[in-house]
Short mmCIF file of C-alpha atoms in Angstrom, two decimals:
data_model
loop_
_atom_site.label_atom_id
_atom_site.label_comp_id
_atom_site.label_asym_id
_atom_site.label_seq_id
_atom_site.Cartn_x
_atom_site.Cartn_y
_atom_site.Cartn_z
CA UNK A 1 -60.17 -19.55 177.20
CA UNK A 2 -58.28 -16.66 175.55
CA UNK A 3 -59.50 -13.15 176.25
CA UNK A 4 -57.87 -10.16 174.59
CA UNK A 5 -59.02 -6.92 176.19
CA UNK A 6 -58.22 -3.48 174.74
CA UNK A 7 -54.69 -4.43 173.78
CA UNK A 8 -52.40 -1.77 172.30
CA UNK A 9 -48.75 -2.01 171.36
CA UNK A 10 -46.24 0.44 169.99
CA UNK A 11 -42.84 0.07 168.32
CA UNK A 12 -41.43 3.45 169.27
CA UNK A 13 -43.89 5.97 167.82
CA UNK A 14 -45.57 3.44 165.55
CA UNK A 15 -48.70 1.81 166.90
CA UNK A 16 -48.87 -1.82 165.71
CA UNK A 17 -51.92 -2.88 167.74
CA UNK A 18 -54.84 -0.52 168.30
CA UNK A 19 -57.23 -1.31 171.12
CA UNK A 20 -57.77 -4.93 170.08
CA UNK A 21 -60.52 -6.84 171.87
CA UNK A 22 -61.66 -10.36 171.07
CA UNK A 23 -61.91 -13.81 172.57
CA UNK A 24 -61.46 -17.46 171.72
CA UNK A 25 -63.69 -19.81 173.69
CA UNK A 26 -62.84 -23.37 174.63
CA UNK A 27 -63.12 -25.66 171.63
CA UNK A 28 -63.49 -22.74 169.26
CA UNK A 29 -61.49 -22.27 166.05
CA UNK A 30 -60.88 -18.62 165.23
CA UNK A 31 -59.15 -17.49 162.06
CA UNK A 32 -57.35 -14.14 162.00
CA UNK A 33 -56.80 -12.70 158.52
CA UNK A 34 -55.80 -9.41 157.00
CA UNK A 35 -53.19 -7.86 154.72
CA UNK A 36 -49.53 -8.16 155.64
CA UNK A 37 -48.45 -5.59 158.18
CA UNK A 38 -51.95 -5.53 159.68
CA UNK A 39 -50.63 -6.71 163.06
CA UNK A 40 -52.18 -10.19 163.05
CA UNK A 41 -48.89 -12.03 163.70
CA UNK A 42 -48.01 -9.54 166.42
CA UNK A 43 -51.43 -10.03 168.02
CA UNK A 44 -51.13 -13.81 168.15
CA UNK A 45 -47.64 -13.55 169.66
CA UNK A 46 -48.96 -11.36 172.48
CA UNK A 47 -51.21 -14.25 173.53
CA UNK A 48 -48.23 -16.31 174.76
CA UNK A 49 -46.16 -13.22 175.62
CA UNK A 50 -43.57 -13.64 172.86
CA UNK A 51 -44.49 -9.99 172.22
CA UNK A 52 -45.08 -7.53 175.04
CA UNK A 53 -48.02 -5.14 175.21
CA UNK A 54 -48.18 -1.59 176.54
CA UNK A 55 -51.90 -1.33 177.19
CA UNK A 56 -54.75 -3.71 177.88
CA UNK A 57 -54.91 -7.21 179.26
CA UNK A 58 -54.83 -10.77 177.97
CA UNK A 59 -56.34 -13.60 179.99
CA UNK A 60 -55.54 -17.26 179.44
CA UNK A 61 -58.10 -19.11 181.49
CA UNK A 62 -57.98 -16.91 184.59
CA UNK A 63 -54.26 -16.07 184.34
CA UNK A 64 -53.24 -12.59 183.24
CA UNK A 65 -50.54 -13.24 180.63
CA UNK A 66 -48.67 -9.95 180.87
CA UNK A 67 -48.84 -9.55 184.63
CA UNK A 68 -45.22 -9.27 185.87
CA UNK A 69 -46.03 -11.84 188.56
CA UNK A 70 -47.07 -14.44 185.98
CA UNK A 71 -44.64 -17.30 185.31
CA UNK A 72 -44.61 -16.88 181.55
CA UNK A 73 -42.54 -20.02 180.87
CA UNK A 74 -45.07 -22.18 182.75
CA UNK A 75 -47.88 -20.42 180.95
CA UNK A 76 -46.33 -20.96 177.50
CA UNK A 77 -45.92 -24.66 178.23
CA UNK A 78 -49.72 -24.92 178.25
CA UNK A 79 -50.23 -23.17 174.89
CA UNK A 80 -48.82 -24.68 171.71
CA UNK A 81 -47.49 -22.48 168.94
CA UNK A 82 -46.69 -23.22 165.31
CA UNK A 83 -44.58 -20.75 163.34
CA UNK A 84 -44.46 -19.70 159.72
CA UNK A 85 -40.88 -20.96 159.34
CA UNK A 86 -41.42 -24.17 161.36
CA UNK A 87 -38.49 -23.38 163.67
CA UNK A 88 -37.61 -27.00 164.30
CA UNK A 89 -34.29 -27.30 166.13
CA UNK A 90 -31.86 -28.23 163.34
CA UNK A 91 -29.25 -29.82 165.64
CA UNK A 92 -31.76 -32.32 167.04
CA UNK A 93 -33.41 -35.31 165.39
CA UNK A 94 -37.16 -35.23 164.82
CA UNK A 95 -37.67 -37.41 167.88
CA UNK A 96 -35.43 -35.22 170.06
CA UNK A 97 -37.28 -32.12 168.84
CA UNK A 98 -40.45 -33.67 170.22
CA UNK A 99 -38.91 -34.98 173.46
CA UNK A 100 -36.92 -31.91 174.58
CA UNK A 101 -39.62 -29.76 176.19
CA UNK A 102 -41.69 -32.60 177.72
CA UNK A 103 -38.54 -33.84 179.49
CA UNK A 104 -37.05 -30.48 180.47
CA UNK A 105 -40.22 -28.53 181.20
CA UNK A 106 -42.75 -31.14 182.29
CA UNK A 107 -40.11 -33.49 183.79
CA UNK A 108 -41.50 -36.48 181.97
CA UNK A 109 -39.39 -39.63 181.87
CA UNK A 110 -37.55 -40.45 178.66
CA UNK A 111 -39.76 -43.46 177.92
CA UNK A 112 -42.94 -41.48 178.55
CA UNK A 113 -41.77 -38.61 176.36
CA UNK A 114 -40.71 -41.00 173.63
CA UNK A 115 -44.00 -42.92 173.64
CA UNK A 116 -45.95 -39.69 173.33
CA UNK A 117 -43.63 -38.33 170.62
CA UNK A 118 -44.00 -41.48 168.52
CA UNK A 119 -47.78 -41.43 168.96
CA UNK A 120 -48.04 -37.83 167.71
CA UNK A 121 -45.58 -38.46 164.87
CA UNK A 122 -47.82 -41.32 163.82
CA UNK A 123 -50.82 -39.03 163.99
CA UNK A 124 -49.23 -36.52 161.59
CA UNK A 125 -48.14 -39.42 159.37
CA UNK A 126 -44.40 -39.18 160.00
CA UNK A 127 -43.66 -42.12 162.30
CA UNK A 128 -41.12 -43.46 159.81
CA UNK A 129 -39.07 -40.24 159.97
CA UNK A 130 -38.40 -40.05 163.72
CA UNK A 131 -34.64 -40.59 163.41
CA UNK A 132 -34.15 -37.99 160.67
CA UNK A 133 -32.97 -34.42 161.06
CA UNK A 134 -35.22 -31.50 160.08
CA UNK A 135 -33.02 -30.63 157.07
CA UNK A 136 -33.82 -34.04 155.59
CA UNK A 137 -37.56 -33.33 155.51
CA UNK A 138 -39.70 -31.32 153.10
CA UNK A 139 -41.32 -28.09 154.28
CA UNK A 140 -44.69 -29.74 154.70
CA UNK A 141 -43.17 -32.57 156.71
CA UNK A 142 -41.27 -30.09 158.88
CA UNK A 143 -44.43 -28.17 159.65
CA UNK A 144 -46.25 -31.38 160.57
CA UNK A 145 -43.38 -32.24 162.93
CA UNK A 146 -43.69 -28.75 164.41
CA UNK A 147 -47.39 -29.35 165.07
CA UNK A 148 -46.59 -32.72 166.66
CA UNK A 149 -43.91 -31.04 168.79
CA UNK A 150 -46.46 -28.56 170.14
CA UNK A 151 -49.01 -31.33 170.78
CA UNK A 152 -46.51 -33.33 172.85
CA UNK A 153 -46.93 -30.71 175.58
CA UNK A 154 -50.68 -31.49 175.83
CA UNK A 155 -51.59 -27.85 175.21
CA UNK A 156 -54.94 -26.39 176.21
CA UNK A 157 -54.95 -24.25 173.08
CA UNK A 158 -52.93 -23.97 169.86
CA UNK A 159 -51.74 -20.80 168.17
CA UNK A 160 -50.84 -20.95 164.47
CA UNK A 161 -48.89 -18.05 162.98
CA UNK A 162 -49.26 -18.33 159.19
CA UNK A 163 -48.48 -22.07 159.24
CA UNK A 164 -48.70 -22.54 155.48
CA UNK A 165 -47.29 -19.24 154.16
CA UNK A 166 -43.73 -20.52 153.74
CA UNK A 167 -44.77 -23.75 152.04
CA UNK A 168 -44.73 -24.73 148.40
CA UNK A 169 -48.35 -24.86 147.18
CA UNK A 170 -48.40 -28.64 146.86
CA UNK A 171 -47.48 -29.02 150.54
CA UNK A 172 -50.18 -26.75 151.96
CA UNK A 173 -52.80 -29.48 151.85
CA UNK A 174 -50.98 -31.97 154.07
CA UNK A 175 -50.52 -29.35 156.81
CA UNK A 176 -54.11 -28.09 156.60
CA UNK A 177 -55.32 -31.67 156.82
CA UNK A 178 -53.59 -32.10 160.19
CA UNK A 179 -55.07 -28.81 161.38
CA UNK A 180 -58.57 -29.80 160.28
CA UNK A 181 -58.17 -33.05 162.21
CA UNK A 182 -57.20 -31.10 165.32
CA UNK A 183 -60.19 -28.80 164.94
CA UNK A 184 -62.54 -31.78 164.64
CA UNK A 185 -61.06 -33.18 167.84
CA UNK A 186 -62.19 -30.05 169.64
CA UNK A 187 -58.84 -28.28 170.04
CA UNK A 188 -59.08 -24.59 170.86
CA UNK A 189 -57.29 -22.86 167.98
CA UNK A 190 -56.33 -19.35 167.00
CA UNK A 191 -55.04 -19.37 163.43
CA UNK A 192 -53.45 -16.50 161.51
CA UNK A 193 -53.81 -17.52 157.87
CA UNK A 194 -54.74 -16.49 154.36
CA UNK A 195 -56.26 -19.90 153.66
CA UNK A 196 -59.86 -18.83 153.23
CA UNK A 197 -60.86 -22.38 152.31
CA UNK A 198 -59.67 -23.53 155.75
CA UNK A 199 -61.45 -20.61 157.40
CA UNK A 200 -64.72 -21.40 155.66
CA UNK A 201 -64.46 -25.14 156.28
CA UNK A 202 -63.48 -25.35 159.94
CA UNK A 203 -63.45 -22.00 161.72
CA UNK A 204 -66.23 -20.83 163.98
CA UNK A 205 -65.32 -17.16 163.78
CA UNK A 206 -63.25 -14.94 161.55
CA UNK A 207 -61.38 -11.84 162.64
CA UNK A 208 -60.22 -9.36 160.02
CA UNK A 209 -57.45 -6.94 160.92
CA UNK A 210 -56.12 -3.90 159.15
CA UNK A 211 -53.52 -1.36 160.28
CA UNK A 212 -53.35 -2.82 163.79
CA UNK A 213 -57.08 -2.75 164.47
CA UNK A 214 -59.74 -5.46 164.44
CA UNK A 215 -62.23 -4.44 161.75
CA UNK A 216 -64.39 -7.55 161.71
CA UNK A 217 -65.12 -10.14 164.35
CA UNK A 218 -68.04 -12.33 163.41
CA UNK A 219 -69.16 -15.90 162.78
CA UNK A 220 -67.76 -17.63 159.73
CA UNK A 221 -71.22 -17.93 158.18
CA UNK A 222 -71.78 -14.23 158.53
CA UNK A 223 -68.29 -13.35 157.29
CA UNK A 224 -68.53 -15.29 154.04
CA UNK A 225 -72.32 -15.39 153.66
CA UNK A 226 -73.03 -11.69 153.75
CA UNK A 227 -70.15 -9.83 152.12
CA UNK A 228 -72.25 -6.73 151.52
CA UNK A 229 -72.47 -6.17 155.27
CA UNK A 230 -68.64 -6.13 155.62
CA UNK A 231 -66.53 -3.02 155.82
CA UNK A 232 -65.21 -1.81 152.48
CA UNK A 233 -61.62 -2.67 153.42
CA UNK A 234 -62.71 -6.25 154.20
CA UNK A 235 -64.52 -6.57 150.89
CA UNK A 236 -61.45 -5.45 148.97
CA UNK A 237 -59.27 -7.94 150.86
CA UNK A 238 -61.76 -10.78 150.37
CA UNK A 239 -62.17 -10.19 146.65
CA UNK A 240 -58.39 -10.27 146.26
CA UNK A 241 -57.81 -13.38 148.38
CA UNK A 242 -60.80 -15.33 147.08
CA UNK A 243 -60.08 -14.37 143.47
CA UNK A 244 -56.52 -15.60 143.92
CA UNK A 245 -57.71 -18.88 145.39
CA UNK A 246 -60.18 -19.74 142.65
CA UNK A 247 -57.76 -18.73 139.91
CA UNK B 1 33.59 -16.86 159.11
CA UNK B 2 30.13 -16.97 157.64
CA UNK B 3 28.14 -19.20 159.95
CA UNK B 4 25.13 -19.46 157.63
CA UNK B 5 27.27 -21.09 154.99
CA UNK B 6 28.48 -23.74 157.37
CA UNK B 7 25.36 -25.22 158.89
CA UNK B 8 26.03 -28.00 161.33
CA UNK B 9 22.98 -30.17 161.81
CA UNK B 10 24.79 -32.99 163.59
CA UNK B 11 23.29 -32.08 166.96
CA UNK B 12 19.69 -32.57 165.73
CA UNK B 13 19.22 -35.65 167.88
CA UNK B 14 16.73 -37.22 170.24
CA UNK B 15 18.86 -35.93 173.08
CA UNK B 16 18.34 -32.34 171.94
CA UNK B 17 14.60 -32.88 171.76
CA UNK B 18 14.45 -34.69 175.08
CA UNK B 19 16.74 -32.40 177.04
CA UNK B 20 15.63 -29.01 175.79
CA UNK B 21 12.57 -29.03 173.54
CA UNK B 22 10.10 -31.50 175.08
CA UNK B 23 9.55 -29.53 178.28
CA UNK B 24 8.92 -26.32 176.34
CA UNK B 25 6.63 -28.03 173.84
CA UNK B 26 4.53 -29.50 176.63
CA UNK B 27 4.24 -26.12 178.31
CA UNK B 28 3.21 -24.37 175.08
CA UNK B 29 0.59 -27.01 174.34
CA UNK B 30 -0.72 -26.97 177.92
CA UNK B 31 -0.91 -23.19 177.85
CA UNK B 32 -2.78 -23.31 174.53
CA UNK B 33 -5.22 -25.89 175.90
CA UNK B 34 -5.82 -24.08 179.19
CA UNK B 35 -6.22 -20.66 177.57
CA UNK B 36 -8.52 -21.91 174.78
CA UNK B 37 -10.78 -23.94 177.08
CA UNK B 38 -10.74 -21.25 179.77
CA UNK B 39 -11.07 -18.51 177.16
CA UNK B 40 -14.09 -20.21 175.58
CA UNK B 41 -15.69 -20.66 179.01
CA UNK B 42 -15.18 -17.09 180.21
CA UNK B 43 -15.67 -15.74 176.68
CA UNK B 44 -19.12 -17.35 176.59
CA UNK B 45 -19.86 -15.70 179.92
CA UNK B 46 -18.77 -12.31 178.55
CA UNK B 47 -20.80 -12.80 175.35
CA UNK B 48 -23.91 -13.64 177.38
CA UNK B 49 -23.31 -10.62 179.63
CA UNK B 50 -23.18 -8.40 176.55
CA UNK B 51 -26.63 -9.66 175.56
CA UNK B 52 -28.00 -9.20 179.07
CA UNK B 53 -30.94 -6.92 179.76
CA UNK B 54 -29.06 -5.58 182.79
CA UNK B 55 -27.15 -2.45 181.79
CA UNK B 56 -24.17 -2.74 184.17
CA UNK B 57 -23.49 -6.29 182.97
CA UNK B 58 -23.45 -5.18 179.33
CA UNK B 59 -21.21 -2.21 180.10
CA UNK B 60 -18.78 -4.17 182.29
CA UNK B 61 -18.38 -6.93 179.70
CA UNK B 62 -18.06 -4.50 176.77
CA UNK B 63 -15.45 -2.42 178.62
CA UNK B 64 -13.41 -5.49 179.53
CA UNK B 65 -13.48 -6.85 175.97
CA UNK B 66 -12.62 -3.53 174.36
CA UNK B 67 -9.76 -2.79 176.75
CA UNK B 68 -8.25 -6.26 176.34
CA UNK B 69 -8.52 -6.06 172.57
CA UNK B 70 -6.83 -2.67 172.51
CA UNK B 71 -3.60 -3.58 174.32
CA UNK B 72 -0.81 -5.85 173.08
CA UNK B 73 -0.76 -9.27 174.71
CA UNK B 74 2.87 -8.93 175.69
CA UNK B 75 2.01 -5.85 177.71
CA UNK B 76 -0.77 -7.67 179.58
CA UNK B 77 1.66 -10.50 180.29
CA UNK B 78 4.27 -8.11 181.70
CA UNK B 79 1.83 -6.02 183.73
CA UNK B 80 0.26 -9.02 185.30
CA UNK B 81 3.61 -10.61 186.11
CA UNK B 82 4.99 -7.43 187.64
CA UNK B 83 1.92 -5.90 189.25
CA UNK B 84 0.21 -8.87 190.88
CA UNK B 85 3.14 -9.72 193.22
CA UNK B 86 3.15 -6.05 194.16
CA UNK B 87 -0.58 -6.23 194.99
CA UNK B 88 -0.70 -9.58 196.78
CA UNK B 89 2.68 -9.22 198.40
CA UNK B 90 4.31 -12.39 197.09
CA UNK B 91 5.76 -13.42 193.75
CA UNK B 92 3.68 -15.37 191.28
CA UNK B 93 5.44 -17.96 189.13
CA UNK B 94 5.92 -17.33 185.42
CA UNK B 95 3.84 -20.42 184.54
CA UNK B 96 0.84 -19.48 186.65
CA UNK B 97 1.11 -15.94 185.48
CA UNK B 98 1.00 -17.13 181.87
CA UNK B 99 -2.02 -19.39 182.43
CA UNK B 100 -4.05 -16.63 184.05
CA UNK B 101 -3.01 -13.86 181.65
CA UNK B 102 -3.61 -15.88 178.51
CA UNK B 103 -7.00 -17.09 179.72
CA UNK B 104 -8.07 -13.56 180.62
CA UNK B 105 -6.78 -12.17 177.32
CA UNK B 106 -8.21 -14.89 175.11
CA UNK B 107 -11.59 -14.63 176.87
CA UNK B 108 -11.96 -11.21 175.25
CA UNK B 109 -11.24 -12.57 171.76
CA UNK B 110 -13.31 -15.72 172.18
CA UNK B 111 -16.22 -13.67 173.48
CA UNK B 112 -16.41 -11.86 170.13
CA UNK B 113 -16.47 -15.22 168.34
CA UNK B 114 -19.16 -16.54 170.67
CA UNK B 115 -21.13 -13.32 170.22
CA UNK B 116 -21.25 -13.69 166.46
CA UNK B 117 -22.02 -17.39 166.91
CA UNK B 118 -25.00 -16.49 169.06
CA UNK B 119 -26.12 -13.94 166.49
CA UNK B 120 -25.97 -16.62 163.80
CA UNK B 121 -28.87 -18.42 165.52
CA UNK B 122 -32.10 -16.68 164.51
CA UNK B 123 -34.50 -15.18 167.04
CA UNK B 124 -37.15 -17.60 165.73
CA UNK B 125 -35.27 -20.45 167.42
CA UNK B 126 -35.40 -18.67 170.78
CA UNK B 127 -39.09 -17.95 170.26
CA UNK B 128 -39.80 -21.58 169.40
CA UNK B 129 -37.93 -22.75 172.51
CA UNK B 130 -39.77 -20.23 174.69
CA UNK B 131 -43.12 -21.12 173.13
CA UNK B 132 -42.57 -24.69 174.33
CA UNK B 133 -42.18 -23.41 177.88
CA UNK B 134 -38.41 -23.54 178.12
CA UNK B 135 -36.93 -20.92 180.45
CA UNK B 136 -34.43 -18.37 179.16
CA UNK B 137 -31.55 -20.47 180.51
CA UNK B 138 -32.94 -23.72 179.09
CA UNK B 139 -33.48 -22.11 175.68
CA UNK B 140 -29.83 -21.01 175.68
CA UNK B 141 -28.48 -24.33 176.90
CA UNK B 142 -30.48 -26.75 174.76
CA UNK B 143 -31.32 -24.73 171.65
CA UNK B 144 -29.19 -21.62 171.06
CA UNK B 145 -25.71 -22.48 172.39
CA UNK B 146 -25.41 -25.92 170.73
CA UNK B 147 -26.19 -24.36 167.36
CA UNK B 148 -23.97 -21.35 168.02
CA UNK B 149 -21.00 -23.56 168.94
CA UNK B 150 -21.52 -25.76 165.93
CA UNK B 151 -21.35 -22.66 163.71
CA UNK B 152 -18.28 -21.31 165.43
CA UNK B 153 -16.03 -24.37 165.67
CA UNK B 154 -13.87 -23.45 162.63
CA UNK B 155 -13.29 -19.89 163.90
CA UNK B 156 -12.60 -21.10 167.44
CA UNK B 157 -9.97 -23.52 166.12
CA UNK B 158 -8.37 -20.84 163.92
CA UNK B 159 -8.15 -18.57 166.95
CA UNK B 160 -6.59 -21.47 168.90
CA UNK B 161 -3.87 -21.81 166.25
CA UNK B 162 -3.08 -18.10 166.58
CA UNK B 163 -3.07 -18.61 170.32
CA UNK B 164 -0.48 -21.38 170.01
CA UNK B 165 1.79 -19.01 168.11
CA UNK B 166 1.21 -16.29 170.70
CA UNK B 167 2.36 -18.55 173.52
CA UNK B 168 5.92 -17.67 172.42
CA UNK B 169 5.33 -14.23 173.99
CA UNK B 170 5.90 -15.71 177.44
CA UNK B 171 9.58 -15.14 176.70
CA UNK B 172 8.89 -11.71 178.21
CA UNK B 173 8.53 -13.20 181.68
CA UNK B 174 11.04 -16.00 181.21
CA UNK B 175 8.67 -18.97 181.20
CA UNK B 176 10.10 -22.10 179.59
CA UNK B 177 8.01 -22.58 176.43
CA UNK B 178 8.76 -24.17 173.07
CA UNK B 179 10.73 -21.18 171.77
CA UNK B 180 12.67 -20.87 175.00
CA UNK B 181 13.57 -24.56 174.67
CA UNK B 182 15.13 -23.91 171.27
CA UNK B 183 16.84 -20.78 172.47
CA UNK B 184 18.36 -22.63 175.43
CA UNK B 185 19.50 -25.46 173.18
CA UNK B 186 21.03 -22.94 170.79
CA UNK B 187 23.06 -21.36 173.56
CA UNK B 188 24.09 -24.76 174.87
CA UNK B 189 25.37 -25.97 171.52
CA UNK B 190 26.53 -22.56 170.39
CA UNK B 191 24.40 -22.97 167.24
CA UNK B 192 21.57 -20.37 167.43
CA UNK B 193 20.89 -20.22 163.67
CA UNK B 194 20.40 -23.94 163.19
CA UNK B 195 18.23 -24.09 166.27
CA UNK B 196 16.00 -21.18 165.26
CA UNK B 197 15.63 -22.78 161.82
CA UNK B 198 14.35 -25.89 163.47
CA UNK B 199 12.08 -23.83 165.75
CA UNK B 200 10.50 -22.20 162.71
CA UNK B 201 9.99 -25.58 161.12
CA UNK B 202 8.35 -27.04 164.22
CA UNK B 203 5.96 -24.09 164.62
CA UNK B 204 5.14 -24.29 160.93
CA UNK B 205 4.45 -28.03 160.95
CA UNK B 206 2.20 -27.84 164.01
CA UNK B 207 0.22 -24.79 162.85
CA UNK B 208 -0.04 -25.94 159.24
CA UNK B 209 -1.27 -29.38 160.28
CA UNK B 210 -3.87 -27.80 162.57
CA UNK B 211 -5.10 -25.39 159.93
CA UNK B 212 -5.40 -28.21 157.39
CA UNK B 213 -7.41 -30.14 159.96
CA UNK B 214 -9.74 -27.14 160.41
CA UNK B 215 -10.13 -26.83 156.65
CA UNK B 216 -10.97 -30.51 156.29
CA UNK B 217 -13.46 -30.26 159.10
CA UNK B 218 -15.17 -27.23 157.56
CA UNK B 219 -15.35 -28.91 154.17
CA UNK B 220 -16.84 -32.04 155.69
CA UNK B 221 -19.53 -30.01 157.39
CA UNK B 222 -20.38 -28.06 154.27
CA UNK B 223 -20.66 -31.39 152.48
CA UNK B 224 -22.97 -32.76 155.14
CA UNK B 225 -25.29 -29.76 155.17
#
C-alpha cells in the first residue's frame, strides 16, 4: 500500500531524513515513534507529498508520489491525514468542514456529502454538534471531527501525525478510542505517536526513528516483548516513555 | 474688516447642498467605493503574485507596490492625467483619470494589507486543505482567503476611511469632488471661510462615524471569538 524506498531529505545542509526504507501493507497499522526532532513527522508528511524529498521514492499503491507527473491533489484525496493541531477550518461549521472536500474534490452532491458527513459524525459520537463551529468544541472533540473529516473522503489509508500530542490528558482516550475502532475495521494506518499503549494494543509493527534514520522496524510483539534485542537508543527511549506512562 | 468675527451662516441651506455639495459628495463616495473595491481586487492579485513560486511574478508585484508606495498620490494623479493623453493621443476626463489612478494606487496599499492577512492564516490550514485533495487554488479560495479577509476587515475599512479623505486630492486635476463643491459654493457666495468650516465638519462627521463603526465591528468580533 505505502512503500518508502531509500528516502532522504535535507533542509539546506541539515539532513532530516536519512535513507529511510519501510512499508505499510493494506490493512496494517504501523506506529512510528521516536524522540522529538527525529524526523517522524517529516517522514509521514512525505507520504502525501506535503513535504518534498530529494532522494528515494515513495509508492502509494503503484503511483509514485513524488514523480513530477503525478497529480498530487488527486493522490492526496485518497489518503486521509490527521494533524497534531486538528487544523479544522475555523470559519466553517463542523458540517461544512466535513462537506467541503467531498463536494469540491469528489464532486459529490450536497445531499450525498451531508448524509456521509452526518454518518461519520455519528460514528465519532458528535452527531449533535454538526451545526457548531470548531472553536465551540473541546480539543478532543475537534480531533474527532478532524478524523471524521478525513474519513468522508473514503480514504484508502490514514496518516496520523501525533494526533493526541496537543490534547489535555483526559481527552486522549476519546481520540484513541476512535482510532482503535478504525484499526479494528481494517483501515490501513500509519501513526506517529508517543502513545505506547495504543502501539502495543493495536499496531502490527513499530518503527523507531532517531536523528532522521529508522533504527527499528519490527513487529509489535518483538518490539515490546524483547527489549534486550533493541538498539541502545531505543531502549533508552522506551524506558523513558514507558516509565512516564506508568507513573 | 475682520471676516472671521462676522460669520454669516444664513446661506447654509438645502439649496447650497443641492446646488453645489451633493454632486461633489456623490463623486467622492463613488470614487472611494470604486477605488476600495478595485484596490482590494487588484491588491489581492498583487499579494498572491508576491507569494508566487514564479520569480518574475514576485519581482513585478514587489516593484509595483514599492514604487507606488514611494510616490505621493497627488503626483500619480497628475502624471496619469497629463501623460496618458500624450500616450494615447486623446484627452482623458478628470473623473475617469481619478477612478483609474486611485484604483491603481490603492491596489498597492491594499496588497500589503492582504499580504499580512494571508500571513495571519497558518500554514497548517493550507496543509489540511491540501491533505484533503484540494488544489492550490481551491485551498486559497475556500480555506485561506475567507479567513484572511475576516482578519483584515478592520484594517481594510480603516484604509478606506483614509482613502475617502485622500479623494480631496483630485483638486489637482480639477475633478468636482466634495471639497471642490464647497470651494465652488464659497466663491459663489463670497464666503470661503464659512464654507471651508462646513467642509471640515462634513469630512469629520463622515470619517468619525465610519471609524466608530469599524471600532464597534472589531469589538463585536472580539466578543464573539
